[in-house]
PDB file of N, CA and C in Angstrom:
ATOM      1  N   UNK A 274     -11.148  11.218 -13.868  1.00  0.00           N
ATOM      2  CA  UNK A 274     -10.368  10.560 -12.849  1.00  0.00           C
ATOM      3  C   UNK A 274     -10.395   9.054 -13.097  1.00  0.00           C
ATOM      4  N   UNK A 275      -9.271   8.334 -12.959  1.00  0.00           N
ATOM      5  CA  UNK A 275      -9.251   6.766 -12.920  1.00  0.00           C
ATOM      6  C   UNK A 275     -10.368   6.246 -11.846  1.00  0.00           C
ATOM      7  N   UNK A 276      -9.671   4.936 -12.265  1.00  0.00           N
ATOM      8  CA  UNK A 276     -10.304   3.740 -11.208  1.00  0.00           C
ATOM      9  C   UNK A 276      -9.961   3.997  -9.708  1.00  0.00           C
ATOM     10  N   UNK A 277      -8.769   3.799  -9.784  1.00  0.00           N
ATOM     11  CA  UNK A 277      -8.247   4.341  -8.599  1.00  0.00           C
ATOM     12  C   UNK A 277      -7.617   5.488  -8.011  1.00  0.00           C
ATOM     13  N   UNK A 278      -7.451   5.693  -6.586  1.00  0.00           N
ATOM     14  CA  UNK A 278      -7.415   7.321  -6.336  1.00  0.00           C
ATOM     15  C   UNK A 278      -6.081   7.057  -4.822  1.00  0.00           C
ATOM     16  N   UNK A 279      -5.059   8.250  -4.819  1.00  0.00           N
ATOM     17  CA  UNK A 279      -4.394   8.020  -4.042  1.00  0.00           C
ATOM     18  C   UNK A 279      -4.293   9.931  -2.879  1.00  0.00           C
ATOM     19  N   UNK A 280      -3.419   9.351  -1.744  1.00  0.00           N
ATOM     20  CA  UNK A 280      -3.650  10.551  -1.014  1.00  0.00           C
ATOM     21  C   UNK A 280      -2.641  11.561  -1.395  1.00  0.00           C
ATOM     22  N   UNK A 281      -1.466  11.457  -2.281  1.00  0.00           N
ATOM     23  CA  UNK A 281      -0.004  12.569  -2.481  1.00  0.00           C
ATOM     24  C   UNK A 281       0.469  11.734  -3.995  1.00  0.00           C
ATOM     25  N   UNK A 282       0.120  13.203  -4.922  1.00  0.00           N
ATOM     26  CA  UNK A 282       0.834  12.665  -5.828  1.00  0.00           C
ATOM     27  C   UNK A 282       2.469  12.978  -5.955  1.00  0.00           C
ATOM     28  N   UNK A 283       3.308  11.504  -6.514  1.00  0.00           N
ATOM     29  CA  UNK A 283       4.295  11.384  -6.188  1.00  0.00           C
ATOM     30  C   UNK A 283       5.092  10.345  -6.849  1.00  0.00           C
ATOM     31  N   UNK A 284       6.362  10.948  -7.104  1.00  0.00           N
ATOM     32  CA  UNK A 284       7.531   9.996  -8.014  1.00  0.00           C
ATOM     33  C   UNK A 284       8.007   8.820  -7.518  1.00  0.00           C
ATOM     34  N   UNK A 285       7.545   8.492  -6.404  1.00  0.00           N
ATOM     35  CA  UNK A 285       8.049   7.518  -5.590  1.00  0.00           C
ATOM     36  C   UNK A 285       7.285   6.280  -6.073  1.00  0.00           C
ATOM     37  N   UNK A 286       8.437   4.914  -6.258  1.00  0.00           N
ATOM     38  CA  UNK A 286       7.738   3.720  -6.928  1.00  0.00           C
ATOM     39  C   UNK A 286       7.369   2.573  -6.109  1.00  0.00           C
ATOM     40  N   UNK A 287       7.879   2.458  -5.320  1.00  0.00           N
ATOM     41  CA  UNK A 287       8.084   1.071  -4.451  1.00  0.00           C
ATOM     42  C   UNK A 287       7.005   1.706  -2.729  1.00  0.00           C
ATOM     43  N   UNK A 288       6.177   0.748  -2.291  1.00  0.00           N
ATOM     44  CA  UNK A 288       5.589   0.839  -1.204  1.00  0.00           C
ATOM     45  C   UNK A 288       6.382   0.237  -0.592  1.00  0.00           C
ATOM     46  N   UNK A 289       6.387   0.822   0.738  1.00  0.00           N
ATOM     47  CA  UNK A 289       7.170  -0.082   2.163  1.00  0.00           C
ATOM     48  C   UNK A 289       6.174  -0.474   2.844  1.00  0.00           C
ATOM     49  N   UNK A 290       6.278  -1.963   2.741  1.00  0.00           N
ATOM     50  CA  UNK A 290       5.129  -2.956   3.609  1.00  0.00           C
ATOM     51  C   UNK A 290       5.202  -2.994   5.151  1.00  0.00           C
ATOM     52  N   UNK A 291       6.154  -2.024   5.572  1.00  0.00           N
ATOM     53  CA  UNK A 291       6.607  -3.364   7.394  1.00  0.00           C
ATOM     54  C   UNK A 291       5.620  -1.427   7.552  1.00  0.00           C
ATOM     55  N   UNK A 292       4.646  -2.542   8.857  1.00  0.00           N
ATOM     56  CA  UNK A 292       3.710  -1.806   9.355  1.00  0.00           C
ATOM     57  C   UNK A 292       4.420  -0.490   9.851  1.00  0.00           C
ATOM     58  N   UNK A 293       5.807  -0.241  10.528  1.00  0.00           N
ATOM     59  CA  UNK A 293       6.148   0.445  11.719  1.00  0.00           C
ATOM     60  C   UNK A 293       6.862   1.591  10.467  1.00  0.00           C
ATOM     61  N   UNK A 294       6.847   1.739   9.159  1.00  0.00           N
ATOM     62  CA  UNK A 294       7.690   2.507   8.242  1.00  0.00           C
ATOM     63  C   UNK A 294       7.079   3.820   8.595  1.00  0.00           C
ATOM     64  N   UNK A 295       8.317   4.711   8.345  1.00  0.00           N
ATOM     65  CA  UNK A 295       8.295   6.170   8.351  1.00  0.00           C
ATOM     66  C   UNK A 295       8.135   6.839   6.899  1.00  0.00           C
ATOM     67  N   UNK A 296       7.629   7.607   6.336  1.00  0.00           N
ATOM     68  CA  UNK A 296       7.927   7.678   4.906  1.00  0.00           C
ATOM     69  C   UNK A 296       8.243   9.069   5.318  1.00  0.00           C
ATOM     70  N   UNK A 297       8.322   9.821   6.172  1.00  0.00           N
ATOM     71  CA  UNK A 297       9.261  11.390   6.153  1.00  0.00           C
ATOM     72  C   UNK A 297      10.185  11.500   7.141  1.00  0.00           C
ATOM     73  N   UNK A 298      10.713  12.667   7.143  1.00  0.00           N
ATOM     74  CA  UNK A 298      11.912  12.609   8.235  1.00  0.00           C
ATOM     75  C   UNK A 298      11.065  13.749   9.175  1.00  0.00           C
ATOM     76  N   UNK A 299      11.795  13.397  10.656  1.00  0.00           N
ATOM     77  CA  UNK A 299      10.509  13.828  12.207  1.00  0.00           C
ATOM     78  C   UNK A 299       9.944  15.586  11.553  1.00  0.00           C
ATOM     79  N   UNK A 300      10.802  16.009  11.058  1.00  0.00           N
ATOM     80  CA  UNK A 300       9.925  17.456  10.992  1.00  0.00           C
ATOM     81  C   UNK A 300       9.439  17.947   9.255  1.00  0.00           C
ATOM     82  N   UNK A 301       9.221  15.936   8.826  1.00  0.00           N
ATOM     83  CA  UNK A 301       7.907  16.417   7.759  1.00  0.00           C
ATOM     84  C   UNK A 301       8.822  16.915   6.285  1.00  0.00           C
ATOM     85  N   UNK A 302      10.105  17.198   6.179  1.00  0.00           N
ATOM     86  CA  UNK A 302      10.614  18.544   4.795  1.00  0.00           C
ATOM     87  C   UNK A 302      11.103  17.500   4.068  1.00  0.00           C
ATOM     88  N   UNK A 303      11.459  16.014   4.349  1.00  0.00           N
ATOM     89  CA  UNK A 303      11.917  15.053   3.241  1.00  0.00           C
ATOM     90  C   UNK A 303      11.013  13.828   3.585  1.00  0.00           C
ATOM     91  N   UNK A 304      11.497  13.312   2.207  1.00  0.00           N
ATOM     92  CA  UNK A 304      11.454  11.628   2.162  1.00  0.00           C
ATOM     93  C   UNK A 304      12.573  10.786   2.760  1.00  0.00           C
ATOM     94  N   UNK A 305      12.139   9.566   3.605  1.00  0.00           N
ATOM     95  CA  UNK A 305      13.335   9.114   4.281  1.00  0.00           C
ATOM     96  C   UNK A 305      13.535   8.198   3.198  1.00  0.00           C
ATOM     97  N   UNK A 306      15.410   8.109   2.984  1.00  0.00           N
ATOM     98  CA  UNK A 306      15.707   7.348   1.754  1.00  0.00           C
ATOM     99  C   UNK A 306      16.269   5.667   2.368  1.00  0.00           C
ATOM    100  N   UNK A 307      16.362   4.534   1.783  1.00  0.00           N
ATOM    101  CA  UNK A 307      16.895   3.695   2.179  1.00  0.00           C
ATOM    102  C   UNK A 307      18.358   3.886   2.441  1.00  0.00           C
ATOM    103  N   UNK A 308      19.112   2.191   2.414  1.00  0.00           N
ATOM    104  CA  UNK A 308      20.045   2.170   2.001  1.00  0.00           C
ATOM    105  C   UNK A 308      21.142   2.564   0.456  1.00  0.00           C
ATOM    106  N   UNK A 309      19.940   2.590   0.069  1.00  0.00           N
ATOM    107  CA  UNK A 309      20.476   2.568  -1.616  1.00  0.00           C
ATOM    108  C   UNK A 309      20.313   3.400  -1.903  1.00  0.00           C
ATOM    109  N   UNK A 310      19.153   4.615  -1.267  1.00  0.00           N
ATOM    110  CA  UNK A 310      19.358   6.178  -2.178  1.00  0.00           C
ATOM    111  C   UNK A 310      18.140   5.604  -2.107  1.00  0.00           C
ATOM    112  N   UNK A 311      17.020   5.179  -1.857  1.00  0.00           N
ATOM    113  CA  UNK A 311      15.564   4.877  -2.321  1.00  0.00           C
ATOM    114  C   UNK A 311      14.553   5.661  -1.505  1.00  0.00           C
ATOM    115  N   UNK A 312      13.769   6.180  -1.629  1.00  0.00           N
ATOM    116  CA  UNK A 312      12.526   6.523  -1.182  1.00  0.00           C
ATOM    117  C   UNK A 312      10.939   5.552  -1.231  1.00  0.00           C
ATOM    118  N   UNK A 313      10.014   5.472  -0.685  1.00  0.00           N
ATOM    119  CA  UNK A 313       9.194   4.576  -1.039  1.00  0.00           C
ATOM    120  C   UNK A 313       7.653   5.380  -0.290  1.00  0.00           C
ATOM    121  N   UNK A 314       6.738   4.847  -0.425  1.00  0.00           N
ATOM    122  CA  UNK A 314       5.579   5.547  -0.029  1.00  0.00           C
ATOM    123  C   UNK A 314       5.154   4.331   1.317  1.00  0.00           C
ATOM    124  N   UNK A 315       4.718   4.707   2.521  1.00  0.00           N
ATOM    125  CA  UNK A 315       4.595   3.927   3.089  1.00  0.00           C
ATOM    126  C   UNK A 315       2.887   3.452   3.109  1.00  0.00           C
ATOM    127  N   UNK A 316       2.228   2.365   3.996  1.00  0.00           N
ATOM    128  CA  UNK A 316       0.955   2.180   3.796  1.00  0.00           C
ATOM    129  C   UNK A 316       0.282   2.849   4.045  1.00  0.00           C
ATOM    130  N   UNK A 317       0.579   3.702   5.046  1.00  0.00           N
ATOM    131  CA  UNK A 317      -0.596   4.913   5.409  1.00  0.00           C
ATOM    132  C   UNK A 317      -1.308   6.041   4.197  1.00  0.00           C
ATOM    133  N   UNK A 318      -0.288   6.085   3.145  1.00  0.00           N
ATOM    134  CA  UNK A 318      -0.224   6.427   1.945  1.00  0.00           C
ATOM    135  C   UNK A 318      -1.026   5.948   0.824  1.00  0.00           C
ATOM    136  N   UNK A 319      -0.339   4.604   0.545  1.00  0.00           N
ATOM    137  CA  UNK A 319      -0.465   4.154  -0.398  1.00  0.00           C
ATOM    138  C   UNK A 319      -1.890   3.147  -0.573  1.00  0.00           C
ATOM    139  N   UNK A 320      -2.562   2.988   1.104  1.00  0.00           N
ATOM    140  CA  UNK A 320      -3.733   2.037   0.783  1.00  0.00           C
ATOM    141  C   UNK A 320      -4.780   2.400   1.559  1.00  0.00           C
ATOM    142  N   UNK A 321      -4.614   3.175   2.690  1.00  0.00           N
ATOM    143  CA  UNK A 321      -5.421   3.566   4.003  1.00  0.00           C
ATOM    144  C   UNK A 321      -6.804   4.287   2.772  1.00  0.00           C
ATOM    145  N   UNK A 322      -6.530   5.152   2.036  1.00  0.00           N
ATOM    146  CA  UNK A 322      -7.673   6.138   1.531  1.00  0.00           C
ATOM    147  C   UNK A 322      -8.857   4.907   0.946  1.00  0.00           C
ATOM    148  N   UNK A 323      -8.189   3.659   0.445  1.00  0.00           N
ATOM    149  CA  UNK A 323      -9.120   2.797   0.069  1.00  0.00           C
ATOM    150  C   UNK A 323      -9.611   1.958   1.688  1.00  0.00           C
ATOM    151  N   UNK A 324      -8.894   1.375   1.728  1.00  0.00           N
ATOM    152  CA  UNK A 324      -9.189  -0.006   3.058  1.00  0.00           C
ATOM    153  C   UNK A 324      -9.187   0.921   4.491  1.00  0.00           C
ATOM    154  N   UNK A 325     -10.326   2.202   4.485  1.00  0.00           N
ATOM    155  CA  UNK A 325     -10.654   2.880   5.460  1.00  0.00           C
ATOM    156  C   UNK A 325     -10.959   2.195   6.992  1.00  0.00           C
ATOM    157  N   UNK A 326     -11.426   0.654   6.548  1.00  0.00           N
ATOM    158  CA  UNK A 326     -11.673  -0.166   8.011  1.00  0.00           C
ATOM    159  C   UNK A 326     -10.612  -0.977   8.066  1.00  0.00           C
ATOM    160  N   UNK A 327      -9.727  -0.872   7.571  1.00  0.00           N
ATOM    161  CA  UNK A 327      -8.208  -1.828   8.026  1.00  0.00           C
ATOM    162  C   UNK A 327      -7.276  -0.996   8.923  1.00  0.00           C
ATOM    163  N   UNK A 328      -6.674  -1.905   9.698  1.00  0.00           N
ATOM    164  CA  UNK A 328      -5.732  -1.551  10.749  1.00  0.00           C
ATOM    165  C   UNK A 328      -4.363  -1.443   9.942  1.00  0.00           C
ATOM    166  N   UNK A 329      -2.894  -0.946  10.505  1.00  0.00           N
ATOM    167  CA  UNK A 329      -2.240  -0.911   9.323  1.00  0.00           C
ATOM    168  C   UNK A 329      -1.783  -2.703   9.385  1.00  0.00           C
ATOM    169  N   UNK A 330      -1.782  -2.848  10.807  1.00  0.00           N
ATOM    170  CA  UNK A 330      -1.358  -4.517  10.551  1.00  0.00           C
ATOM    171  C   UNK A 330      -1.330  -5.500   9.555  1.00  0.00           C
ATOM    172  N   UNK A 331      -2.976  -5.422   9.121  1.00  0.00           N
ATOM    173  CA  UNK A 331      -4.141  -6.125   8.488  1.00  0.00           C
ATOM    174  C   UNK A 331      -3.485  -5.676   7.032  1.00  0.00           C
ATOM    175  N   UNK A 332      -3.238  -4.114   6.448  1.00  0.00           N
ATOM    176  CA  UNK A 332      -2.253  -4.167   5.425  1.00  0.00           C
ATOM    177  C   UNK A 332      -1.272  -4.489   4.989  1.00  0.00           C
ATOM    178  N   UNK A 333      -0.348  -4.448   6.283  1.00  0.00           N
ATOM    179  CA  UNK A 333       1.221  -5.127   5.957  1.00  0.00           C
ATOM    180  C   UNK A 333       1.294  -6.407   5.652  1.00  0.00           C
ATOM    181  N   UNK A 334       0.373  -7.161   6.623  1.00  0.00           N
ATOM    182  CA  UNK A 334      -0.018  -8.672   6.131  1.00  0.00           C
ATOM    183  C   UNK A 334      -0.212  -8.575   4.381  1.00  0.00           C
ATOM    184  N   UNK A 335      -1.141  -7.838   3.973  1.00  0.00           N
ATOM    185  CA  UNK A 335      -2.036  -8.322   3.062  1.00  0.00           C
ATOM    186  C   UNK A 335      -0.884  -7.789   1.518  1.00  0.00           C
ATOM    187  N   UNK A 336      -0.196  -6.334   1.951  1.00  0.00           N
ATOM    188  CA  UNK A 336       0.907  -6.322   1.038  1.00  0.00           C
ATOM    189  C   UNK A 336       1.761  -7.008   0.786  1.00  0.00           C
ATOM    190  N   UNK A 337       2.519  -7.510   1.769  1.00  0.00           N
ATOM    191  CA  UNK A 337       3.852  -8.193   1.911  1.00  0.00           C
ATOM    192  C   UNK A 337       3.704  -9.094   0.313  1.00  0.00           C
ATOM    193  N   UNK A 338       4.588  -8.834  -0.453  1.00  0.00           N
ATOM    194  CA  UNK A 338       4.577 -10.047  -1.674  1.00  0.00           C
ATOM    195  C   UNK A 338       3.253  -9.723  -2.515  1.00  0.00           C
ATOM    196  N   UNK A 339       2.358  -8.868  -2.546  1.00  0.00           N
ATOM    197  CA  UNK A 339       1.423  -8.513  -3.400  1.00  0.00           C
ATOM    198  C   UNK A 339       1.360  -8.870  -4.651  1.00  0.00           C
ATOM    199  N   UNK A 340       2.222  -8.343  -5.729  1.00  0.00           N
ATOM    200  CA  UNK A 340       3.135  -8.729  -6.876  1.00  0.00           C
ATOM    201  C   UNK A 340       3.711  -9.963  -7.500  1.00  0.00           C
ATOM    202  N   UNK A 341       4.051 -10.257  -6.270  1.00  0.00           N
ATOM    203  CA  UNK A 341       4.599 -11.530  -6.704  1.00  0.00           C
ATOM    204  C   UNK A 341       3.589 -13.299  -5.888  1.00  0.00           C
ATOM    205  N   UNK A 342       2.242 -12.970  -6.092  1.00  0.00           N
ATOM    206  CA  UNK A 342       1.401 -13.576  -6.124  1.00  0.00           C
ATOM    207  C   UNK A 342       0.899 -14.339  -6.954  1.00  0.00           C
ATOM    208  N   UNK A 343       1.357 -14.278  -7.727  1.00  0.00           N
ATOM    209  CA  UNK A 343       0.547 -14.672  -8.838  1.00  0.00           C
ATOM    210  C   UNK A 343      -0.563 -14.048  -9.739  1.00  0.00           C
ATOM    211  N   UNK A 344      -1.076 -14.686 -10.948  1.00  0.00           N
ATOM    212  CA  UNK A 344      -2.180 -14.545 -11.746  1.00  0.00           C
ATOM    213  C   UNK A 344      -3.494 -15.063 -10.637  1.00  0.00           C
ATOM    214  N   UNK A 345      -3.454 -15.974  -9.643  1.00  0.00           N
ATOM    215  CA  UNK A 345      -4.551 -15.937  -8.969  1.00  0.00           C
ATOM    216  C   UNK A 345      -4.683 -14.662  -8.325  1.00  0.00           C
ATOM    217  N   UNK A 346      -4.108 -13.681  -7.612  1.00  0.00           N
ATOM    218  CA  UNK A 346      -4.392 -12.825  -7.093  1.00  0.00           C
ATOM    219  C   UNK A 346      -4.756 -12.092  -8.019  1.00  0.00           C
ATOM    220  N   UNK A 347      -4.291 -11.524  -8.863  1.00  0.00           N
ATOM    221  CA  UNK A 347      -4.719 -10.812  -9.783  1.00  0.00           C
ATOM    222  C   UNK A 347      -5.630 -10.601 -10.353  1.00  0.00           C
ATOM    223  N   UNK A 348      -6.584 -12.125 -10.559  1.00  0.00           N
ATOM    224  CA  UNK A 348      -8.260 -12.711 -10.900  1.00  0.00           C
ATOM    225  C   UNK A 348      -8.694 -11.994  -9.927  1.00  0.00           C
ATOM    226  N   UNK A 349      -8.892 -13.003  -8.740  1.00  0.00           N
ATOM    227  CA  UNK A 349      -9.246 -12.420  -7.625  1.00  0.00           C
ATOM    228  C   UNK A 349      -9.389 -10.713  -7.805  1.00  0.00           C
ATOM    229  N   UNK A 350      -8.399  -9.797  -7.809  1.00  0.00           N
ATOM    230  CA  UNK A 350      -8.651  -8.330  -7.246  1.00  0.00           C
ATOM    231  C   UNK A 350      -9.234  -7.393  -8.622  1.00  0.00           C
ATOM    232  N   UNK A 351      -9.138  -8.618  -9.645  1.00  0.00           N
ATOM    233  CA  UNK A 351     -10.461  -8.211 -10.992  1.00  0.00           C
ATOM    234  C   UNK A 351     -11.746  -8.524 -11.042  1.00  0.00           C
ATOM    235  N   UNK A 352     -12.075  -9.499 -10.167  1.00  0.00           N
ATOM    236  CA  UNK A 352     -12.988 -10.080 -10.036  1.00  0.00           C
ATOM    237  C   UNK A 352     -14.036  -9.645  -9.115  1.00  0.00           C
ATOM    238  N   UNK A 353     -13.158  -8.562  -8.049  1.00  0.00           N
ATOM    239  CA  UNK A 353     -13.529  -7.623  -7.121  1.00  0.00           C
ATOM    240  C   UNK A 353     -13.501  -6.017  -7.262  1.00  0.00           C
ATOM    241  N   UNK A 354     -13.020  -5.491  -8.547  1.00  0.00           N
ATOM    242  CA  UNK A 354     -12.775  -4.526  -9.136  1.00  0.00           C
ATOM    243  C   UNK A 354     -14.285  -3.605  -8.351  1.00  0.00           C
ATOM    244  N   UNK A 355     -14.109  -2.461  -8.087  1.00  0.00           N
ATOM    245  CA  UNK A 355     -15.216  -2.196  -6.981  1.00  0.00           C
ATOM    246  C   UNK A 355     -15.517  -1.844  -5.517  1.00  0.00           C
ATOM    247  N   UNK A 356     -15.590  -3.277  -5.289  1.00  0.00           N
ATOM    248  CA  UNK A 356     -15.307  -4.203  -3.698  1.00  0.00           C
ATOM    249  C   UNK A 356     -14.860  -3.675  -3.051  1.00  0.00           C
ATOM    250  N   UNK A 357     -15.135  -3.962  -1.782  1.00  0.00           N
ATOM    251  CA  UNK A 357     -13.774  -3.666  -0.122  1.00  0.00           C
ATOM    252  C   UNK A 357     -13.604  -4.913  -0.585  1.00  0.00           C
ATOM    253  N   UNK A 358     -12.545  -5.353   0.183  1.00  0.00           N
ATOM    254  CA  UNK A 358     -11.622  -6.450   0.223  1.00  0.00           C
ATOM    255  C   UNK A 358     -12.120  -6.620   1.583  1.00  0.00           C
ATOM    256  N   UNK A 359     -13.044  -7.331   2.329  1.00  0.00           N
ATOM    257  CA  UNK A 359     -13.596  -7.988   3.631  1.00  0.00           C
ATOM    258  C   UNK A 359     -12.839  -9.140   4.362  1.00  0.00           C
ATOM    259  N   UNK A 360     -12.826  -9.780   3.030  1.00  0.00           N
ATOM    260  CA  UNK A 360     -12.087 -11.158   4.459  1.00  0.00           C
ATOM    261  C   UNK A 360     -10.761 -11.534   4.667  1.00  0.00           C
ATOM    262  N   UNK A 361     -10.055 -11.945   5.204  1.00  0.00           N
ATOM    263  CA  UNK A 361      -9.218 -12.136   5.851  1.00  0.00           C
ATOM    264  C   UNK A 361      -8.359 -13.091   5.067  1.00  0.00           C
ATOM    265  N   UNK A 362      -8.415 -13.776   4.018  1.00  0.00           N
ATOM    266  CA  UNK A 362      -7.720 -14.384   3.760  1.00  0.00           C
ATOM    267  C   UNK A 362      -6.295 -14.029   3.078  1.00  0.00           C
TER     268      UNK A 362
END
């Protein structure tokens, strides 16, 4: 097994950051698609199994723009390779 571990394996590429996302439709048999034909995994998914003491709030904050952070973030979450992620910044 890798480094990291997720809750549904799945073809879906893109996470949806806004706290309030649905990632199925009310009775569970699909993926809800965007505008464009897109599907996405929402946070409850994609980060809850790690950041077990985060609220989803505290994730949407902390996703929003993940990627496009920079090489400092990137140090940073190598540098913590391991780690909970604790503080708030």
């Amino acid at each position: 097994m890798g480094l990291f571990k997720g809750d549904v394996k799945t073809h879906l590429f893109s996470i949806n950051v806004d706290a309030d996302a649905q990632m199925f439709t009310d009775d569970g048999s699909f993926v809800l698609l965007d505008d464009e034909g897109q599907g996405a995994v929402t946070l409850d998914f994609a980060c809850v199994s790690c950041h077990l003491d985060k609220d989803i709030e505290w994730l949407a904050h902390k996703a929003k723009n993940f990627h496009k952070r920079g090489s400092h973030s990137a140090k940073k979450w190598a540098s913590r390779q391991g780690q909970r992620d604790d503080d708030d910044d």
